[in-house]
CSV table of C-alpha atoms in Angstrom, one decimal:
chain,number,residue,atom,x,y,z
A,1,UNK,CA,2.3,10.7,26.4
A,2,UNK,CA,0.3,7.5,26.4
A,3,UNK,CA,-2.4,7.1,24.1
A,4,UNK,CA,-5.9,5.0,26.2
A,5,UNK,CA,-5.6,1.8,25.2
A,6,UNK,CA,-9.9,1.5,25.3
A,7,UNK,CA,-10.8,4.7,24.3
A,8,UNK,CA,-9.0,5.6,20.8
A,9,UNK,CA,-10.1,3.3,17.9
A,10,UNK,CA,-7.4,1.2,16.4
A,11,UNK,CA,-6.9,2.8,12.5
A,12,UNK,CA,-7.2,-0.7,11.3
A,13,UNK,CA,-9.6,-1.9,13.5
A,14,UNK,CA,-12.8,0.6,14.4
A,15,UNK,CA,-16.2,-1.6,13.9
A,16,UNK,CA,-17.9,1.8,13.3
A,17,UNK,CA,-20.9,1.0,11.1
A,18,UNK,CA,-19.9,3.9,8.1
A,19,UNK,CA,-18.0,1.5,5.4
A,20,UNK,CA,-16.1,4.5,5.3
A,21,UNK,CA,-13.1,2.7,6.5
A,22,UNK,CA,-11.2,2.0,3.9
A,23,UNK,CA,-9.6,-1.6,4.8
A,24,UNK,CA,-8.9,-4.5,3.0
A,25,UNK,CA,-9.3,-7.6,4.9
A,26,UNK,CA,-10.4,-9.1,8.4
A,27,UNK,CA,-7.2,-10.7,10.0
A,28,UNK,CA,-7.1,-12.0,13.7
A,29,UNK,CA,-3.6,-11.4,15.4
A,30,UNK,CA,-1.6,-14.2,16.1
A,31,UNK,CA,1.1,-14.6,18.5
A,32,UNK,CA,4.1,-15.6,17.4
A,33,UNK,CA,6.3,-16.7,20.6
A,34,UNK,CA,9.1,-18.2,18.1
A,35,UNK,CA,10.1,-14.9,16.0
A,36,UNK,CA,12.4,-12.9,16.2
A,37,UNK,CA,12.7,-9.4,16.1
A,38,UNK,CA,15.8,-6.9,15.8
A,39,UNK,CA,16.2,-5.3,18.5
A,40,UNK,CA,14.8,-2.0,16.6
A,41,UNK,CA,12.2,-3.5,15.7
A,42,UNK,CA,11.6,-4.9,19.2
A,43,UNK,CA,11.9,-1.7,20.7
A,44,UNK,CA,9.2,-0.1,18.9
A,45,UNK,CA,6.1,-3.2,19.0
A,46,UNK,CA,2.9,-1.7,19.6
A,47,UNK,CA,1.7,-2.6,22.9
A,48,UNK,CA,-2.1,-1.4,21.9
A,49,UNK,CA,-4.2,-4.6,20.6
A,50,UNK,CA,-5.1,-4.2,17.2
A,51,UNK,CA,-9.3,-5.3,16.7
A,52,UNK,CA,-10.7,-6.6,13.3
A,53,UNK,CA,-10.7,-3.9,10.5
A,54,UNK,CA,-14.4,-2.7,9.4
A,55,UNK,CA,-15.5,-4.0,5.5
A,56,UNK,CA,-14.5,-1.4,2.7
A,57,UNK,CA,-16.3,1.0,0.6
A,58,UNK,CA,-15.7,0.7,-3.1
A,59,UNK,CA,-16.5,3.6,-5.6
A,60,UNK,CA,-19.6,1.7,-7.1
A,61,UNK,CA,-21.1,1.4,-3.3
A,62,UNK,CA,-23.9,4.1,-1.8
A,63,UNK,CA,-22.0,6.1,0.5
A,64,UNK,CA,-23.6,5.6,3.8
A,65,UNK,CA,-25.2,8.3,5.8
A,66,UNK,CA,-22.9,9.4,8.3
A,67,UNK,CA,-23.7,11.8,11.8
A,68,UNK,CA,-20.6,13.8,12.3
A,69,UNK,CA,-20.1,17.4,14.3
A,70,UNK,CA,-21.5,20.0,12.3
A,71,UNK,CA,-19.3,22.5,10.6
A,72,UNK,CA,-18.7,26.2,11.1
A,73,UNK,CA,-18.1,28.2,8.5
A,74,UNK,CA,-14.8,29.2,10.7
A,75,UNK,CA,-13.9,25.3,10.7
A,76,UNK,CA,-13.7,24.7,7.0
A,77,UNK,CA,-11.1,26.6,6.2
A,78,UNK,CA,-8.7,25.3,3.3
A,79,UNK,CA,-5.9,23.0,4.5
A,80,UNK,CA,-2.6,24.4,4.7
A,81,UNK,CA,0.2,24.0,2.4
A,82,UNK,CA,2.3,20.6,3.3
A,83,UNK,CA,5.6,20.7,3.9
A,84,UNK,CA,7.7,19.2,0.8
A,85,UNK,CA,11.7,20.6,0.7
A,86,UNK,CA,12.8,22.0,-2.7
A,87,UNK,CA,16.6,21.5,-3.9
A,88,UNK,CA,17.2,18.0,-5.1
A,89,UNK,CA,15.1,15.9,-2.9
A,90,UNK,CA,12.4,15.3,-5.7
A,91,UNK,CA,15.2,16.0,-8.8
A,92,UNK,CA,15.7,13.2,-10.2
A,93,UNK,CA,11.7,11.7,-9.8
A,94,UNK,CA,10.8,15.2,-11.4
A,95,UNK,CA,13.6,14.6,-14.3
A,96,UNK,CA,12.0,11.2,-14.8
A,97,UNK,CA,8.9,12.7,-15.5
A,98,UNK,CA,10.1,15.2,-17.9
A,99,UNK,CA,11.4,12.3,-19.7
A,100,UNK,CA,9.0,10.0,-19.6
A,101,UNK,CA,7.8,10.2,-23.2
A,102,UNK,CA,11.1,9.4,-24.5
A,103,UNK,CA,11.7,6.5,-22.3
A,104,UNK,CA,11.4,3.0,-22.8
A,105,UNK,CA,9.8,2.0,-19.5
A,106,UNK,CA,7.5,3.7,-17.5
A,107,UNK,CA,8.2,6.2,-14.8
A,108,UNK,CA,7.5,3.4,-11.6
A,109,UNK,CA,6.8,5.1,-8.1
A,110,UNK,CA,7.4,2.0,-5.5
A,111,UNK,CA,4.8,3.2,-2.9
A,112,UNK,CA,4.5,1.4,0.8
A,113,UNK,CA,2.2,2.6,3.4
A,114,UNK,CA,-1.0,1.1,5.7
A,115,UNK,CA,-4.8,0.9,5.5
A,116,UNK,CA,-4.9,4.6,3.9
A,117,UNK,CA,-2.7,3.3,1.0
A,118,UNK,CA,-4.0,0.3,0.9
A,119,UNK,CA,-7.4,1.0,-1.0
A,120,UNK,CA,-6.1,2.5,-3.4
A,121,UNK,CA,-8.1,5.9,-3.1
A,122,UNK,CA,-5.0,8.0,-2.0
A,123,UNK,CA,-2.6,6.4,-4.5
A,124,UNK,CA,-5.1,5.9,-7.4
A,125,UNK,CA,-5.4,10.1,-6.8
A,126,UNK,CA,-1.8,10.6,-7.6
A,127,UNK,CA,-1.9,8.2,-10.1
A,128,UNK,CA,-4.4,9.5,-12.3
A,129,UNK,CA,-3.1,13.0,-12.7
A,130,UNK,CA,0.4,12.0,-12.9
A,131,UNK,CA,-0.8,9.3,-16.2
A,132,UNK,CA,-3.3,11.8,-17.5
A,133,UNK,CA,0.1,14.3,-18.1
A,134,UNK,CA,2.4,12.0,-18.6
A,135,UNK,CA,0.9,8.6,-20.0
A,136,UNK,CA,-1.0,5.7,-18.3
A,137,UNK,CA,1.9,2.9,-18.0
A,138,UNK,CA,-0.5,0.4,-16.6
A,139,UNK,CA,-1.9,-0.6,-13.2
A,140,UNK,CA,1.4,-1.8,-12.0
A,141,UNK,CA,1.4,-4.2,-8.7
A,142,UNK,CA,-1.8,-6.1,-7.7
A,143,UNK,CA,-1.9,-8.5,-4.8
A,144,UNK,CA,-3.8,-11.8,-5.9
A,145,UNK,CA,-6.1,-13.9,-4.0
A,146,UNK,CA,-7.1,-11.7,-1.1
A,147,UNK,CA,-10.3,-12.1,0.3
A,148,UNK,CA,-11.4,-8.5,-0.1
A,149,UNK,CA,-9.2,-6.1,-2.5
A,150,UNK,CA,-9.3,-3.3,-4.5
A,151,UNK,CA,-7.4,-2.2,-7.0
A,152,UNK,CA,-8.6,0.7,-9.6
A,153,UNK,CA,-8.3,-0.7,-12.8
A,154,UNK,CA,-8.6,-4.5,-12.1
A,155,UNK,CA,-11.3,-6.7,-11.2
A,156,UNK,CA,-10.8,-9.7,-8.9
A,157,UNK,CA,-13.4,-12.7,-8.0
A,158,UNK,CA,-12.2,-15.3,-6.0
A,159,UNK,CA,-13.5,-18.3,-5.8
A,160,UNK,CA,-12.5,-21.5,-2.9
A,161,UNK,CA,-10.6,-21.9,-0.9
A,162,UNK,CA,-7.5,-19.8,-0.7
A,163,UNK,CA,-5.2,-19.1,2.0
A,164,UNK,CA,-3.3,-16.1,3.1
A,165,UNK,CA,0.6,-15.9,4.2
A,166,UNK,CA,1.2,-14.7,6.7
A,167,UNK,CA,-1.6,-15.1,9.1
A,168,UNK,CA,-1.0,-11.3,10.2
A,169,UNK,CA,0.3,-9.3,7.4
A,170,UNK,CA,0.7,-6.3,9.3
A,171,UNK,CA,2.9,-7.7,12.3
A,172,UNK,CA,6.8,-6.4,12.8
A,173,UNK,CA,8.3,-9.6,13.4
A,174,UNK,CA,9.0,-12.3,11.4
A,175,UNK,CA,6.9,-15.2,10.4
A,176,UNK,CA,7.5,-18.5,8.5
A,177,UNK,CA,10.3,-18.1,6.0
A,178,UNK,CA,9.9,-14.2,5.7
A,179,UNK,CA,9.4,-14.7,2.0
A,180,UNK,CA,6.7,-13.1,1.0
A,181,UNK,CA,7.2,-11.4,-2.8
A,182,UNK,CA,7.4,-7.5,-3.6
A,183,UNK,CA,3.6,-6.9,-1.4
A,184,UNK,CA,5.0,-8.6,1.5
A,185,UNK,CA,1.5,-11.1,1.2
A,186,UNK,CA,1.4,-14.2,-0.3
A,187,UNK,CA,-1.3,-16.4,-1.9
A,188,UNK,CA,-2.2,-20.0,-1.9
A,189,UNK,CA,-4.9,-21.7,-3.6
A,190,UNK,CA,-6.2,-24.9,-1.7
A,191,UNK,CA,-7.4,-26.9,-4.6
A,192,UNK,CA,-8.1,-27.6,-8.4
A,193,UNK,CA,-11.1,-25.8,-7.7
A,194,UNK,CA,-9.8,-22.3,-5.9
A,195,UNK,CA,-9.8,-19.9,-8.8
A,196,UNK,CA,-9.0,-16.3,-9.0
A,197,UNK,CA,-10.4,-14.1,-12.2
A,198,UNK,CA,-8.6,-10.9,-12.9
A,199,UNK,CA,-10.7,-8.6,-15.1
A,200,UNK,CA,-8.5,-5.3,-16.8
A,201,UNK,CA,-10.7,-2.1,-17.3
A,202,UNK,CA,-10.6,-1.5,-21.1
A,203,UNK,CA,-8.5,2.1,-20.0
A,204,UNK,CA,-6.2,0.5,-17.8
A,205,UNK,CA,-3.0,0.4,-20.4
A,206,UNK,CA,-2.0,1.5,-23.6
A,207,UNK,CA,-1.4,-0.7,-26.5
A,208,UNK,CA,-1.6,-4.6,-25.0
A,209,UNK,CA,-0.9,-5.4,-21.8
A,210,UNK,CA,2.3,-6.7,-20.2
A,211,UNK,CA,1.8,-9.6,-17.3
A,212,UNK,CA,4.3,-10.3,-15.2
A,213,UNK,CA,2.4,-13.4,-12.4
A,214,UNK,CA,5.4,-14.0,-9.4
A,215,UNK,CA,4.8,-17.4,-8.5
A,216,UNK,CA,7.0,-20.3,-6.3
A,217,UNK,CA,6.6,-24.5,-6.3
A,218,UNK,CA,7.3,-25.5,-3.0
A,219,UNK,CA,7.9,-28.8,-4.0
A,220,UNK,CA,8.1,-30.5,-7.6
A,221,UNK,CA,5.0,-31.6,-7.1
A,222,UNK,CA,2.9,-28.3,-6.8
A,223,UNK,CA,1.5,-26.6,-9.7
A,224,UNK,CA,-0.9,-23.9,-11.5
A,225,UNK,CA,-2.6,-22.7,-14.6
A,226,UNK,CA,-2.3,-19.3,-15.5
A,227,UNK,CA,-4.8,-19.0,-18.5
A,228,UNK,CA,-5.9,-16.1,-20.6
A,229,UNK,CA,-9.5,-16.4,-21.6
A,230,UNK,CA,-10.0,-17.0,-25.4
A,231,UNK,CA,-6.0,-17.2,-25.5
A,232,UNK,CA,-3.5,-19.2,-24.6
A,233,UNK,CA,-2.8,-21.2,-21.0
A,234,UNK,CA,0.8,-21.3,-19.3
A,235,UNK,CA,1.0,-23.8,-16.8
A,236,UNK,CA,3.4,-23.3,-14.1
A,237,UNK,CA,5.0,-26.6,-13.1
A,238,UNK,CA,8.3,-28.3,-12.1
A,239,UNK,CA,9.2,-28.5,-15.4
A,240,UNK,CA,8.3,-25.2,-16.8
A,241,UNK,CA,9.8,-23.0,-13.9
A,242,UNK,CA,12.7,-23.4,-11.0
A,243,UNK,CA,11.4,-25.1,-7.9
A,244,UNK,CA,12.0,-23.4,-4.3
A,245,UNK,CA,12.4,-19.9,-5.6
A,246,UNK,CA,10.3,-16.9,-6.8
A,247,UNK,CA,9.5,-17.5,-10.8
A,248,UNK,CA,8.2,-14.9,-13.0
A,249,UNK,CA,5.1,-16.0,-15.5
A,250,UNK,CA,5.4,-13.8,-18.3
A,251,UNK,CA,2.8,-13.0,-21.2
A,252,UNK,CA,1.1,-10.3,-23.2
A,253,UNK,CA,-2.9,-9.9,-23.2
A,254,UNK,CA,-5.1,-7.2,-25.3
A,255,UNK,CA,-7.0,-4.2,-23.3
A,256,UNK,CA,-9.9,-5.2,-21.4
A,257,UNK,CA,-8.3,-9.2,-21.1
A,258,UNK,CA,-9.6,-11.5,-18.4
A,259,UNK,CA,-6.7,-13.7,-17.1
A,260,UNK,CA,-7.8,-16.7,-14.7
A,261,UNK,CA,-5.9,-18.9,-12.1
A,262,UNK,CA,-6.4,-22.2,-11.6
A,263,UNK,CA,-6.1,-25.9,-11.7
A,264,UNK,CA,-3.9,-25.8,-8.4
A,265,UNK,CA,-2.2,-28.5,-6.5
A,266,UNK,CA,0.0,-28.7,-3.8
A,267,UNK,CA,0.1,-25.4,-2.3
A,268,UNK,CA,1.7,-23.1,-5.0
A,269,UNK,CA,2.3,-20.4,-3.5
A,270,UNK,CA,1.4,-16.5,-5.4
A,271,UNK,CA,2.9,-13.3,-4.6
A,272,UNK,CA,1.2,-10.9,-7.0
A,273,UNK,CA,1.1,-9.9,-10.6
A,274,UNK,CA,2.4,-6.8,-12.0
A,275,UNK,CA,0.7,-5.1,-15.1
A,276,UNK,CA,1.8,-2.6,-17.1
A,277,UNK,CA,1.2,-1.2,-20.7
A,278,UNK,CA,3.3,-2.2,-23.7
A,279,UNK,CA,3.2,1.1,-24.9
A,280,UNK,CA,6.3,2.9,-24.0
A,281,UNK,CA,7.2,5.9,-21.7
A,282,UNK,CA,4.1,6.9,-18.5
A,283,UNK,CA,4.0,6.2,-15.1
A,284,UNK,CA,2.8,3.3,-12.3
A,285,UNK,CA,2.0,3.8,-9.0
A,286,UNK,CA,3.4,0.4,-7.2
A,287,UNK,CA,0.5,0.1,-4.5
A,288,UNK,CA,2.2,-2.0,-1.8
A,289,UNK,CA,-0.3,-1.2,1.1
A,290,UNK,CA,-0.9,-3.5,4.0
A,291,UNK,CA,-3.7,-2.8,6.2
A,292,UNK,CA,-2.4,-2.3,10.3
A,293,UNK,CA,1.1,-2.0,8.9
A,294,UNK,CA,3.5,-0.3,11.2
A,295,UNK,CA,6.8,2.0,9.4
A,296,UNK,CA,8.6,-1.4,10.7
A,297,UNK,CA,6.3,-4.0,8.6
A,298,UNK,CA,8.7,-4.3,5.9
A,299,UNK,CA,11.8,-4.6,7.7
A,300,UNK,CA,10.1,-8.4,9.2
A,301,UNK,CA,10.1,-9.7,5.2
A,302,UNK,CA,13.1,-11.9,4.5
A,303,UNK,CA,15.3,-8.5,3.6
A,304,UNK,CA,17.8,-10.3,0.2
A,305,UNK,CA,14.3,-11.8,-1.3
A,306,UNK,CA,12.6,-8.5,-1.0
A,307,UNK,CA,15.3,-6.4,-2.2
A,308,UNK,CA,16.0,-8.6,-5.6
A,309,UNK,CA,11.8,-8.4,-6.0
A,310,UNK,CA,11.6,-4.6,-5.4
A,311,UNK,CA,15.2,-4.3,-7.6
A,312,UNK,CA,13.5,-5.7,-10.8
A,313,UNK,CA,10.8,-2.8,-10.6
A,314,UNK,CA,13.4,0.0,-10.8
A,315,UNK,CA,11.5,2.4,-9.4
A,316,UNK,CA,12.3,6.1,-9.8
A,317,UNK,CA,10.5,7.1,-6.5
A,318,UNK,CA,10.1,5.5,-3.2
A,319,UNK,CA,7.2,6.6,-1.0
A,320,UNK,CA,6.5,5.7,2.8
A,321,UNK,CA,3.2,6.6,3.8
A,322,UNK,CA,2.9,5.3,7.8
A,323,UNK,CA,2.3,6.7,11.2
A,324,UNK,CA,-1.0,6.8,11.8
A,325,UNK,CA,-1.4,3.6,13.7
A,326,UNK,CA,2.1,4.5,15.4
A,327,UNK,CA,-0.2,7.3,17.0
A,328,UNK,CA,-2.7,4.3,18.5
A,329,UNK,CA,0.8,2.7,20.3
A,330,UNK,CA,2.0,3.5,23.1
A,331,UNK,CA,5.9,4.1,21.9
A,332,UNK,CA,7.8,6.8,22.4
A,333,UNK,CA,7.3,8.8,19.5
A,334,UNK,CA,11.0,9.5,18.9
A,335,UNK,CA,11.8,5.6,18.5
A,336,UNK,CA,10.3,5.7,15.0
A,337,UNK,CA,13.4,7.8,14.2
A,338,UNK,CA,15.4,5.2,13.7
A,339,UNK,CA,13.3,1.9,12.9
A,340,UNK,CA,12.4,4.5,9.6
A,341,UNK,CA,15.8,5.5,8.8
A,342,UNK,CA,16.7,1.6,8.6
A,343,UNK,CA,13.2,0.9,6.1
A,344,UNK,CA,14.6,3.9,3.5
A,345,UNK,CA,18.2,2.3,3.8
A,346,UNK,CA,16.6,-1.3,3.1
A,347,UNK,CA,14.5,0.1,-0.2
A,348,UNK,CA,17.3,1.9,-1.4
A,349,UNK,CA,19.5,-0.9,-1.5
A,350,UNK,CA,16.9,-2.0,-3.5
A,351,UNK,CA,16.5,1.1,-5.3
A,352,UNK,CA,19.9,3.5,-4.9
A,353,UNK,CA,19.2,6.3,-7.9
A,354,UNK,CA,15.5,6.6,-6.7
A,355,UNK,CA,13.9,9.8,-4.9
A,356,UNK,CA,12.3,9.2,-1.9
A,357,UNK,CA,9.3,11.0,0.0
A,358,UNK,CA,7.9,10.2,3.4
A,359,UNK,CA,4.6,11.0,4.2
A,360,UNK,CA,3.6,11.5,8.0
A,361,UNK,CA,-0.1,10.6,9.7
A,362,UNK,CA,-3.1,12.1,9.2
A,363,UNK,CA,-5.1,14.1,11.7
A,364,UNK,CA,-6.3,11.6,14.1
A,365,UNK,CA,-9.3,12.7,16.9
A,366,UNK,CA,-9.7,11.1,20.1
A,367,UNK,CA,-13.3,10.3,22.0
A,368,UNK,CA,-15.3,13.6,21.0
A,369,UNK,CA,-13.2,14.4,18.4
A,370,UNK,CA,-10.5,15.4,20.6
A,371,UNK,CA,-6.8,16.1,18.9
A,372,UNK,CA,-4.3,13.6,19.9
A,373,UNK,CA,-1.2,15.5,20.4
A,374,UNK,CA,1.1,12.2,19.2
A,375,UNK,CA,0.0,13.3,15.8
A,376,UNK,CA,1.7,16.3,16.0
A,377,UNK,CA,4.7,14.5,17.8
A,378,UNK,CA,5.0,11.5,14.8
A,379,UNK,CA,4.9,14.1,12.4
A,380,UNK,CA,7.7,16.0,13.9
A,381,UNK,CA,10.0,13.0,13.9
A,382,UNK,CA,9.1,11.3,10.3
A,383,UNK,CA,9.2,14.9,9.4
A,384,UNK,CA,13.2,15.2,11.0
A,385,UNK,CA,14.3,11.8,9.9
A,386,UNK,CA,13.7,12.4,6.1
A,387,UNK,CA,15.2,15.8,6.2
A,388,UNK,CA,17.9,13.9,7.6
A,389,UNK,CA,18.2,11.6,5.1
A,390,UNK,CA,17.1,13.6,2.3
A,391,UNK,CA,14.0,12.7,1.4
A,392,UNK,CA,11.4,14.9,0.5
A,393,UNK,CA,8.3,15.4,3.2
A,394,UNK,CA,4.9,15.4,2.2
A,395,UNK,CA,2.8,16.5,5.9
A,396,UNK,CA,-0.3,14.7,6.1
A,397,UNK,CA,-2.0,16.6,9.0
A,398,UNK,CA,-0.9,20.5,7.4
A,399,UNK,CA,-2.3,19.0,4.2
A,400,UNK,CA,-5.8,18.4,5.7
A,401,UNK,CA,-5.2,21.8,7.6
A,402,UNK,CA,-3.7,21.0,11.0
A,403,UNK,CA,-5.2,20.4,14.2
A,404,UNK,CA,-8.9,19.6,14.2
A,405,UNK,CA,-8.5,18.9,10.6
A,406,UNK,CA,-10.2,15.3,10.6
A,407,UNK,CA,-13.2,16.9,12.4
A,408,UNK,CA,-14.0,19.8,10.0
A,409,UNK,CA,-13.6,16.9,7.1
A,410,UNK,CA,-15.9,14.6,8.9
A,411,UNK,CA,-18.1,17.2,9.4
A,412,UNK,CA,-18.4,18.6,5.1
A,413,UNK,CA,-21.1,18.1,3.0
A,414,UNK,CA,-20.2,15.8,1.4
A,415,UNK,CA,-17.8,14.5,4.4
A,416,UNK,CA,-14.3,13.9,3.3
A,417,UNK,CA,-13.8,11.5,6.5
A,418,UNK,CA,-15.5,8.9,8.7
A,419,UNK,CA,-17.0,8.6,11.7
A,420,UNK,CA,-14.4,6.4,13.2
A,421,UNK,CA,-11.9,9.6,13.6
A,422,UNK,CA,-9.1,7.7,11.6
A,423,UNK,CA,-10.0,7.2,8.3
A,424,UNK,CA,-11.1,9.7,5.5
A,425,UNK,CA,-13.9,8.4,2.6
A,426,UNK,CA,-13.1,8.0,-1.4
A,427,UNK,CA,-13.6,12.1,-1.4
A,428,UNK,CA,-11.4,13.2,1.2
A,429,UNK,CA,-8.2,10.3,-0.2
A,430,UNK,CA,-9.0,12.0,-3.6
A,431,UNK,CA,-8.7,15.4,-1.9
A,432,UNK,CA,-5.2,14.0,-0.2
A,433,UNK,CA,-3.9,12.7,-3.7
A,434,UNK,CA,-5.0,15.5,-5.5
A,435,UNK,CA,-2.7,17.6,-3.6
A,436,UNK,CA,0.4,15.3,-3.5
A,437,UNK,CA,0.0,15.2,-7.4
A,438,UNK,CA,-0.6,19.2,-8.0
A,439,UNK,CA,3.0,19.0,-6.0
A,440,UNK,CA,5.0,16.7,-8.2
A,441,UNK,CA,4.1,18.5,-11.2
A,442,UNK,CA,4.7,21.9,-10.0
A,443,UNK,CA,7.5,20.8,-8.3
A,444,UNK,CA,10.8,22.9,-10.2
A,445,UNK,CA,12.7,21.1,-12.8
């Protein structure tokens, strides 16, 4: 079935005037005549044009008025029970967790996914339950320099000019060198005077704070300041790191630090910072969320460079949360078989004795808030494929209780999703979280 190519919102890209949309930045689509494409990948490009992604809400924001459909009190029923198999699929993430006081890392969950991962609502909802009963290891991976980000936990100001690699985050082929760090975004100042101020929350780690800044020269020429307010400064030149490939800036900061980058020159180029506590043991929630990103996003990074980056995290679960802009496309539903089979065979490569759990699309509504049966028909086949490879499933849609779901959320007091019939607010990705969370730590052991 072909989805109206005018009528249903892009999930990245409804201009609805609720901030409800949870998105992280405006990017224009590009056209990139030059790239090339597997011939998976190529078989599966959206042929829907994406539009310009809404600003985002953050937590300390008044939460606009919104007119949705009102509720019956036969539509707000609870949500049904999503579908997650039992057996071994989530053994050895659940072990982890068992063991996580005694270890001396963290528990590391490596988490990819689209605009409804990318604010950090949904994942900061697992993560908070899963560090409040098994320790806070830190906020794990932030992306640095983006024009508009959040990340719970850490503050960022940008200030300058900075610019953003590649132009279109979210496209399925590949662009420039493909090289583009653990986030699949890079970062790069313009001048001396493009800064970027990252801020920790006091409660963000235990004990001091671990940094770990990916950074790479171009050219023996380029360089940056990485300095630590009242502390000490690294700077990150030809003759403190290896030119040409991905470095890693290393230092330890008190709770509550404020780390500054600076002092730039010729275009070095930043890929993210990771942060996690010194304490031993608890858990991070990797959030690698692009906003448009398709299940084949990843698989246009350069794949070697990606894999060593994801490698050094050693996560013990990998989570794909896609699908709902697959249901704005007009592909047939059962070519995302495949092109997601090839993404979990990637990240395990990177990652061979971690767990891995797929998580479908959410309920998406159509003009007046009618279901759109690809939902349905996306789920089935994310929902087949990771049976098939024997990942665990975590259903979206049954979550948010099935069919007419995103409708009876819109319509709660207060609502739990937006207006723009794709995404859900701060209260309904808490809602979502909560429940993925309640599942790991019931799950058997």
């Amino acid at each position: 079935m072909k989805s109206p190519k005018s009528t249903i919102p892009s999930p990245d890209g409804a201009r609805a005037a609720a901030a409800v949309l949870v998105v992280l930045s405006s990017l224009s689509v590009v056209t990139c005549a030059s790239a090339t494409r597997s011939p998976i990948i190529a078989s599966i490009a959206p042929t829907s044009k994406p539009e310009p992604p809404a600003p985002p809400l953050f937590p300390d924001e008044p939460e606009p008025s919104v007119t949705a459909p009102v509720a019956t009190s036969a539509e707000a029923a609870p949500p049904a029970t999503p579908v997650v198999p039992q057996g071994s699929a989530l053994a050895r993430f659940t072990a982890a967790l068992r063991d996580a006081p005694q270890r001396s890392g963290p528990v590391r969950v490596l988490w990819l996914g689209d605009s409804h991962t990318a604010a950090d609502f949904w994942p900061d909802a697992v993560r908070k339950p899963l560090q409040a009963a098994y320790g806070s290891g830190g906020p794990g991976f932030v992306y640095l320099g983006l024009g508009v980000y959040r990340h719970t936990g850490v503050k960022q100001q940008r200030e300058g000019k900075w610019r953003i690699e590649p132009r279109q985050p979210s496209l399925w082929m590949k662009q420039d060198d493909g090289v583009f760090g653990l986030g699949g975004i890079r970062a790069v100042p313009n001048d001396a005077t493009s800064t970027l101020r990252l801020e920790l929350s006091a409660d963000s780690v235990r004990g001091k704070a671990r940094w770990d800044v990916a950074v790479r020269l171009p050219t023996n020429r380029a360089r940056v300041v990485i300095a630590v307010e009242g502390g000490e400064s690294h700077s990150v030149d030809a003759t403190t790191v290896a030119v040409g490939t991905i470095a890693h800036v290393t230092f330890q900061t008190e709770r509550g630090a404020a780390v500054t980058i600076g002092h730039a020159a010729n275009d070095p180029e930043l890929f993210g910072a990771i942060v996690e506590s010194t304490d031993p043991g608890g858990v991070v929630v990797d959030n690698l969320g692009i906003n448009g990103a398709r299940i084949a996003t990843p698989l246009a990074w350069e794949r070697s460079s990606w894999i060593e980056q994801a490698r050094q995290r050693d996560p013990s679960l990998l989570v794909f949360a896609y699908g709902t802009n697959e249901v704005g496309d007009e592909v047939a539903p059962m070519k995302y078989g495949p092109v997601l089979e090839e993404l979990v065979g990637v990240a395990r490569e990177a990652a061979p004795n971690a767990d891995c759990l797929v998580a479908g699309p959410t309920d998406r509504e159509g003009p007046g808030w009618t279901p759109l049966p690809r939902v349905f028909e996306i789920d089935g086949v994310m929902r087949q494929t990771a049976e098939h490879l024997g990942c665990a499933y975590f259903s979206v849609v049954d979550a948010m209780g099935g069919e007419g779901s995103l409708k009876r959320w819109a319509a709660m007091t207060p609502p739990l999703a937006g207006i723009d019939r794709v995404h859900l607010t701060p209260r309904g990705y808490g809602e979502l979280g909560g429940t993925m969370a309640k599942l790991f730590i019931d799950a058997p052991r």
